[in-house]
Amino acid sequence: MGKVSIGLRGWRFDEEEVFTEDGEYRPMDEMSEDTRKRLVRLTALVGSPCDACWLIHGDAEIQKCNPIEVVYGEPHYEAAVCREHERDFLYWYFEEGGKQYRGEEQLQDEFHEWFADGGRAPEGYEGVEHVDTDPADLPEPPDPDMEAMNVDTGEPKEEIDLRDVDVDQDYPS
Ligand SMILES: [Zn+2]
């Protein structure tokens, strides 16, 4: 079964669970709760500022923040970063003990704390092999039933109709 990223790199979805054979989104109530949570969360993350950029610039300079390109972790406790700061996340995850928080709610806070304390990947650190997929090439998250889901999608979304299928998990391996 194919895995597919939607909107952002990082999280992977079972293609057959999310899409019909015609490439249309299935009704959300046919998906598992975890899948539903992630899809709904994605709609809020796409177009939002990178966690690490935000820690640097804050709301006062929000226009200097890059948009999120990749998301790791659990919905609402995710680390969501731009391409530039993905290196820092991967360094923290693999080299600074971040991996112990895999699947845990602390992942976000622990990463933020490390980064806010000046934690950075050293010059030249590449981490895992770079996945050179532009999030603009990924399918956009479905429009959730706003009343049922009670989420604020805020940002306008770009038209995205290509799908990128590969075998990665929703954590770096
Ligand atoms: Zn950033």
PDB file of C-alpha atoms and ligand atoms in Angstrom:
ATOM      1  CA  MET A   1       0.000   0.000   0.000  1.00  0.00           C
ATOM      2  CA  GLY A   2       1.340   3.419  -0.894  1.00  0.00           C
ATOM      3  CA  LYS A   3       2.077   6.108   1.610  1.00  0.00           C
ATOM      4  CA  VAL A   4       1.392   9.662   0.680  1.00  0.00           C
ATOM      5  CA  SER A   5       2.254  13.032   2.146  1.00  0.00           C
ATOM      6  CA  ILE A   6      -0.413  15.683   2.045  1.00  0.00           C
ATOM      7  CA  GLY A   7       0.199  19.425   2.162  1.00  0.00           C
ATOM      8  CA  LEU A   8       3.502  19.104   4.048  1.00  0.00           C
ATOM      9  CA  ARG A   9       6.327  16.595   4.062  1.00  0.00           C
ATOM     10  CA  GLY A  10       6.722  14.410   7.132  1.00  0.00           C
ATOM     11  CA  TRP A  11       3.408  12.836   8.016  1.00  0.00           C
ATOM     12  CA  ARG A  12       2.440   9.888   5.837  1.00  0.00           C
ATOM     13  CA  PHE A  13      -0.989   8.574   5.131  1.00  0.00           C
ATOM     14  CA  ASP A  14      -2.158   5.274   3.751  1.00  0.00           C
ATOM     15  CA  GLU A  15      -3.183   6.224   0.280  1.00  0.00           C
ATOM     16  CA  GLU A  16      -6.023   3.719   0.193  1.00  0.00           C
ATOM     17  CA  GLU A  17      -7.432   4.939   3.470  1.00  0.00           C
ATOM     18  CA  VAL A  18      -7.505   8.577   2.441  1.00  0.00           C
ATOM     19  CA  PHE A  19      -8.217   8.502  -1.295  1.00  0.00           C
ATOM     20  CA  THR A  20     -10.659   6.657  -3.515  1.00  0.00           C
ATOM     21  CA  GLU A  21      -9.394   4.989  -6.671  1.00  0.00           C
ATOM     22  CA  ASP A  22     -10.337   8.168  -8.509  1.00  0.00           C
ATOM     23  CA  GLY A  23      -8.072  10.238  -6.276  1.00  0.00           C
ATOM     24  CA  GLU A  24     -10.914  11.891  -4.397  1.00  0.00           C
ATOM     25  CA  TYR A  25     -10.845  12.253  -0.639  1.00  0.00           C
ATOM     26  CA  ARG A  26     -12.922   9.678   1.171  1.00  0.00           C
ATOM     27  CA  PRO A  27     -15.451  10.952   3.702  1.00  0.00           C
ATOM     28  CA  MET A  28     -13.648  11.664   6.962  1.00  0.00           C
ATOM     29  CA  ASP A  29     -15.896   9.333   8.910  1.00  0.00           C
ATOM     30  CA  GLU A  30     -14.486   6.416   6.908  1.00  0.00           C
ATOM     31  CA  MET A  31     -10.986   7.172   8.177  1.00  0.00           C
ATOM     32  CA  SER A  32      -9.384   6.154  11.449  1.00  0.00           C
ATOM     33  CA  GLU A  33      -9.420   8.694  14.227  1.00  0.00           C
ATOM     34  CA  ASP A  34      -5.659   9.187  14.000  1.00  0.00           C
ATOM     35  CA  THR A  35      -5.835   9.859  10.268  1.00  0.00           C
ATOM     36  CA  ARG A  36      -8.688  12.271  10.735  1.00  0.00           C
ATOM     37  CA  LYS A  37      -6.821  14.139  13.469  1.00  0.00           C
ATOM     38  CA  ARG A  38      -3.723  14.492  11.330  1.00  0.00           C
ATOM     39  CA  LEU A  39      -5.636  15.672   8.272  1.00  0.00           C
ATOM     40  CA  VAL A  40      -7.527  18.263  10.258  1.00  0.00           C
ATOM     41  CA  ARG A  41      -4.340  19.419  11.948  1.00  0.00           C
ATOM     42  CA  LEU A  42      -2.643  19.709   8.548  1.00  0.00           C
ATOM     43  CA  THR A  43      -5.227  22.187   7.362  1.00  0.00           C
ATOM     44  CA  ALA A  44      -4.168  24.461  10.218  1.00  0.00           C
ATOM     45  CA  LEU A  45      -0.426  23.933   9.705  1.00  0.00           C
ATOM     46  CA  VAL A  46      -0.259  24.549   5.948  1.00  0.00           C
ATOM     47  CA  GLY A  47       0.626  28.215   5.532  1.00  0.00           C
ATOM     48  CA  SER A  48       1.503  28.714   9.203  1.00  0.00           C
ATOM     49  CA  PRO A  49       4.939  29.937  10.305  1.00  0.00           C
ATOM     50  CA  CYS A  50       7.766  27.515  11.105  1.00  0.00           C
ATOM     51  CA  ASP A  51       8.109  26.802  14.847  1.00  0.00           C
ATOM     52  CA  ALA A  52      11.814  27.622  14.857  1.00  0.00           C
ATOM     53  CA  CYS A  53      11.446  30.827  12.813  1.00  0.00           C
ATOM     54  CA  TRP A  54       8.712  31.876  15.195  1.00  0.00           C
ATOM     55  CA  LEU A  55      10.953  31.263  18.195  1.00  0.00           C
ATOM     56  CA  ILE A  56      13.476  33.604  16.584  1.00  0.00           C
ATOM     57  CA  HIS A  57      11.166  36.336  15.299  1.00  0.00           C
ATOM     58  CA  GLY A  58       7.953  36.005  17.295  1.00  0.00           C
ATOM     59  CA  ASP A  59       4.668  37.598  16.385  1.00  0.00           C
ATOM     60  CA  ALA A  60       6.317  41.020  16.112  1.00  0.00           C
ATOM     61  CA  GLU A  61       8.238  39.944  13.024  1.00  0.00           C
ATOM     62  CA  ILE A  62       5.927  37.222  11.835  1.00  0.00           C
ATOM     63  CA  GLN A  63       6.526  38.251   8.217  1.00  0.00           C
ATOM     64  CA  LYS A  64      10.150  37.090   8.534  1.00  0.00           C
ATOM     65  CA  CYS A  65       9.079  33.546   9.379  1.00  0.00           C
ATOM     66  CA  ASN A  66       9.220  30.911   6.656  1.00  0.00           C
ATOM     67  CA  PRO A  67       6.133  28.755   6.132  1.00  0.00           C
ATOM     68  CA  ILE A  68       6.124  25.229   7.508  1.00  0.00           C
ATOM     69  CA  GLU A  69       7.354  22.650   5.017  1.00  0.00           C
ATOM     70  CA  VAL A  70       7.676  19.527   7.131  1.00  0.00           C
ATOM     71  CA  VAL A  71       5.881  18.175  10.165  1.00  0.00           C
ATOM     72  CA  TYR A  72       7.023  15.496  12.624  1.00  0.00           C
ATOM     73  CA  GLY A  73       5.378  14.123  15.743  1.00  0.00           C
ATOM     74  CA  GLU A  74       1.807  13.836  16.947  1.00  0.00           C
ATOM     75  CA  PRO A  75      -1.034  16.187  16.007  1.00  0.00           C
ATOM     76  CA  HIS A  76      -1.042  19.287  18.254  1.00  0.00           C
ATOM     77  CA  TYR A  77       2.297  18.203  19.743  1.00  0.00           C
ATOM     78  CA  GLU A  78       4.145  18.291  16.456  1.00  0.00           C
ATOM     79  CA  ALA A  79       7.397  19.942  15.479  1.00  0.00           C
ATOM     80  CA  ALA A  80       6.592  21.831  12.289  1.00  0.00           C
ATOM     81  CA  VAL A  81       9.484  23.566  10.581  1.00  0.00           C
ATOM     82  CA  CYS A  82      10.686  25.144   7.352  1.00  0.00           C
ATOM     83  CA  ARG A  83      13.315  23.525   5.157  1.00  0.00           C
ATOM     84  CA  GLU A  84      16.104  25.546   6.743  1.00  0.00           C
ATOM     85  CA  HIS A  85      15.184  24.464  10.254  1.00  0.00           C
ATOM     86  CA  GLU A  86      14.463  20.855   9.367  1.00  0.00           C
ATOM     87  CA  ARG A  87      18.212  20.267   9.716  1.00  0.00           C
ATOM     88  CA  ASP A  88      18.070  21.526  13.274  1.00  0.00           C
ATOM     89  CA  PHE A  89      15.117  19.310  14.092  1.00  0.00           C
ATOM     90  CA  LEU A  90      16.808  16.236  12.616  1.00  0.00           C
ATOM     91  CA  TYR A  91      20.017  16.991  14.467  1.00  0.00           C
ATOM     92  CA  TRP A  92      18.109  17.309  17.728  1.00  0.00           C
ATOM     93  CA  TYR A  93      16.115  14.170  16.995  1.00  0.00           C
ATOM     94  CA  PHE A  94      19.047  11.938  16.110  1.00  0.00           C
ATOM     95  CA  GLU A  95      22.004  13.456  17.925  1.00  0.00           C
ATOM     96  CA  GLU A  96      20.570  15.264  20.932  1.00  0.00           C
ATOM     97  CA  GLY A  97      18.217  12.639  22.294  1.00  0.00           C
ATOM     98  CA  GLY A  98      15.028  13.904  20.658  1.00  0.00           C
ATOM     99  CA  LYS A  99      14.196  10.404  19.489  1.00  0.00           C
ATOM    100  CA  GLN A 100      13.220   9.382  23.020  1.00  0.00           C
ATOM    101  CA  TYR A 101      10.143  11.584  22.618  1.00  0.00           C
ATOM    102  CA  ARG A 102       8.922   9.782  19.537  1.00  0.00           C
ATOM    103  CA  GLY A 103       5.151   9.486  19.804  1.00  0.00           C
ATOM    104  CA  GLU A 104       5.133  11.590  22.978  1.00  0.00           C
ATOM    105  CA  GLU A 105       3.455  14.899  23.646  1.00  0.00           C
ATOM    106  CA  GLN A 106       6.711  16.340  25.016  1.00  0.00           C
ATOM    107  CA  LEU A 107       8.359  16.203  21.592  1.00  0.00           C
ATOM    108  CA  GLN A 108       7.219  19.696  20.665  1.00  0.00           C
ATOM    109  CA  ASP A 109       8.139  21.355  23.963  1.00  0.00           C
ATOM    110  CA  GLU A 110      11.472  19.599  24.198  1.00  0.00           C
ATOM    111  CA  PHE A 111      12.452  20.608  20.677  1.00  0.00           C
ATOM    112  CA  HIS A 112      11.308  24.177  21.213  1.00  0.00           C
ATOM    113  CA  GLU A 113      13.256  24.396  24.459  1.00  0.00           C
ATOM    114  CA  TRP A 114      16.414  23.065  22.847  1.00  0.00           C
ATOM    115  CA  PHE A 115      16.082  25.436  19.915  1.00  0.00           C
ATOM    116  CA  ALA A 116      15.232  28.454  22.096  1.00  0.00           C
ATOM    117  CA  ASP A 117      18.353  27.704  24.166  1.00  0.00           C
ATOM    118  CA  GLY A 118      20.408  28.124  21.009  1.00  0.00           C
ATOM    119  CA  GLY A 119      20.461  24.495  19.881  1.00  0.00           C
ATOM    120  CA  ARG A 120      21.382  24.234  16.202  1.00  0.00           C
ATOM    121  CA  ALA A 121      22.673  21.616  13.803  1.00  0.00           C
ATOM    122  CA  PRO A 122      26.388  22.136  13.226  1.00  0.00           C
ATOM    123  CA  GLU A 123      27.603  23.458   9.890  1.00  0.00           C
ATOM    124  CA  GLY A 124      27.467  20.723   7.279  1.00  0.00           C
ATOM    125  CA  TYR A 125      25.069  18.439   9.132  1.00  0.00           C
ATOM    126  CA  GLU A 126      22.793  16.771   6.642  1.00  0.00           C
ATOM    127  CA  GLY A 127      20.948  14.303   8.846  1.00  0.00           C
ATOM    128  CA  VAL A 128      18.974  11.865   6.787  1.00  0.00           C
ATOM    129  CA  GLU A 129      19.052  11.846   3.032  1.00  0.00           C
ATOM    130  CA  HIS A 130      17.223  14.902   1.879  1.00  0.00           C
ATOM    131  CA  VAL A 131      13.752  14.294   0.593  1.00  0.00           C
ATOM    132  CA  ASP A 132      13.633  16.721  -2.259  1.00  0.00           C
ATOM    133  CA  THR A 133       9.921  17.069  -2.526  1.00  0.00           C
ATOM    134  CA  ASP A 134       8.456  20.513  -2.645  1.00  0.00           C
ATOM    135  CA  PRO A 135       5.339  20.672  -0.479  1.00  0.00           C
ATOM    136  CA  ALA A 136       3.739  22.595  -3.331  1.00  0.00           C
ATOM    137  CA  ASP A 137       3.767  19.288  -5.225  1.00  0.00           C
ATOM    138  CA  LEU A 138       1.808  17.506  -2.510  1.00  0.00           C
ATOM    139  CA  PRO A 139      -1.970  17.211  -2.473  1.00  0.00           C
ATOM    140  CA  GLU A 140      -3.696  19.751  -0.322  1.00  0.00           C
ATOM    141  CA  PRO A 141      -5.548  18.626   2.788  1.00  0.00           C
ATOM    142  CA  PRO A 142      -9.286  18.188   2.417  1.00  0.00           C
ATOM    143  CA  ASP A 143     -11.640  20.880   3.589  1.00  0.00           C
ATOM    144  CA  PRO A 144     -12.831  19.554   6.904  1.00  0.00           C
ATOM    145  CA  ASP A 145     -16.398  19.950   8.036  1.00  0.00           C
ATOM    146  CA  MET A 146     -15.688  23.158   9.888  1.00  0.00           C
ATOM    147  CA  GLU A 147     -18.533  22.922  12.347  1.00  0.00           C
ATOM    148  CA  ALA A 148     -17.863  19.322  13.215  1.00  0.00           C
ATOM    149  CA  MET A 149     -14.118  19.804  13.439  1.00  0.00           C
ATOM    150  CA  ASN A 150     -14.043  23.249  15.013  1.00  0.00           C
ATOM    151  CA  VAL A 151     -10.749  24.250  13.442  1.00  0.00           C
ATOM    152  CA  ASP A 152      -9.509  27.505  11.995  1.00  0.00           C
ATOM    153  CA  THR A 153      -7.824  26.994   8.659  1.00  0.00           C
ATOM    154  CA  GLY A 154      -7.141  30.705   8.304  1.00  0.00           C
ATOM    155  CA  GLU A 155      -4.726  30.843   5.430  1.00  0.00           C
ATOM    156  CA  PRO A 156      -5.753  30.596   1.807  1.00  0.00           C
ATOM    157  CA  LYS A 157      -4.605  27.403   0.181  1.00  0.00           C
ATOM    158  CA  GLU A 158      -2.798  26.910  -3.070  1.00  0.00           C
ATOM    159  CA  GLU A 159      -4.130  24.695  -5.779  1.00  0.00           C
ATOM    160  CA  ILE A 160      -2.283  21.415  -5.459  1.00  0.00           C
ATOM    161  CA  ASP A 161      -3.288  18.368  -7.395  1.00  0.00           C
ATOM    162  CA  LEU A 162      -0.179  16.238  -7.710  1.00  0.00           C
ATOM    163  CA  ARG A 163       0.541  13.376  -5.391  1.00  0.00           C
ATOM    164  CA  ASP A 164       3.903  12.212  -4.284  1.00  0.00           C
ATOM    165  CA  VAL A 165       4.036   8.639  -3.161  1.00  0.00           C
ATOM    166  CA  ASP A 166       6.936   7.078  -1.368  1.00  0.00           C
ATOM    167  CA  VAL A 167       7.678   4.706   1.450  1.00  0.00           C
ATOM    168  CA  ASP A 168       8.893   6.923   4.264  1.00  0.00           C
ATOM    169  CA  GLN A 169       7.285   6.826   7.681  1.00  0.00           C
ATOM    170  CA  ASP A 170       6.016   9.857   9.503  1.00  0.00           C
ATOM    171  CA  TYR A 171       9.262  10.024  11.444  1.00  0.00           C
ATOM    172  CA  PRO A 172      12.733  10.226  10.006  1.00  0.00           C
ATOM    173  CA  SER A 173      14.193   6.757   9.837  1.00  0.00           C
TER     174      SER A 173
HETATM  175 ZN    ZN B   1      12.200  28.078  10.103  1.00  0.00          ZN
END
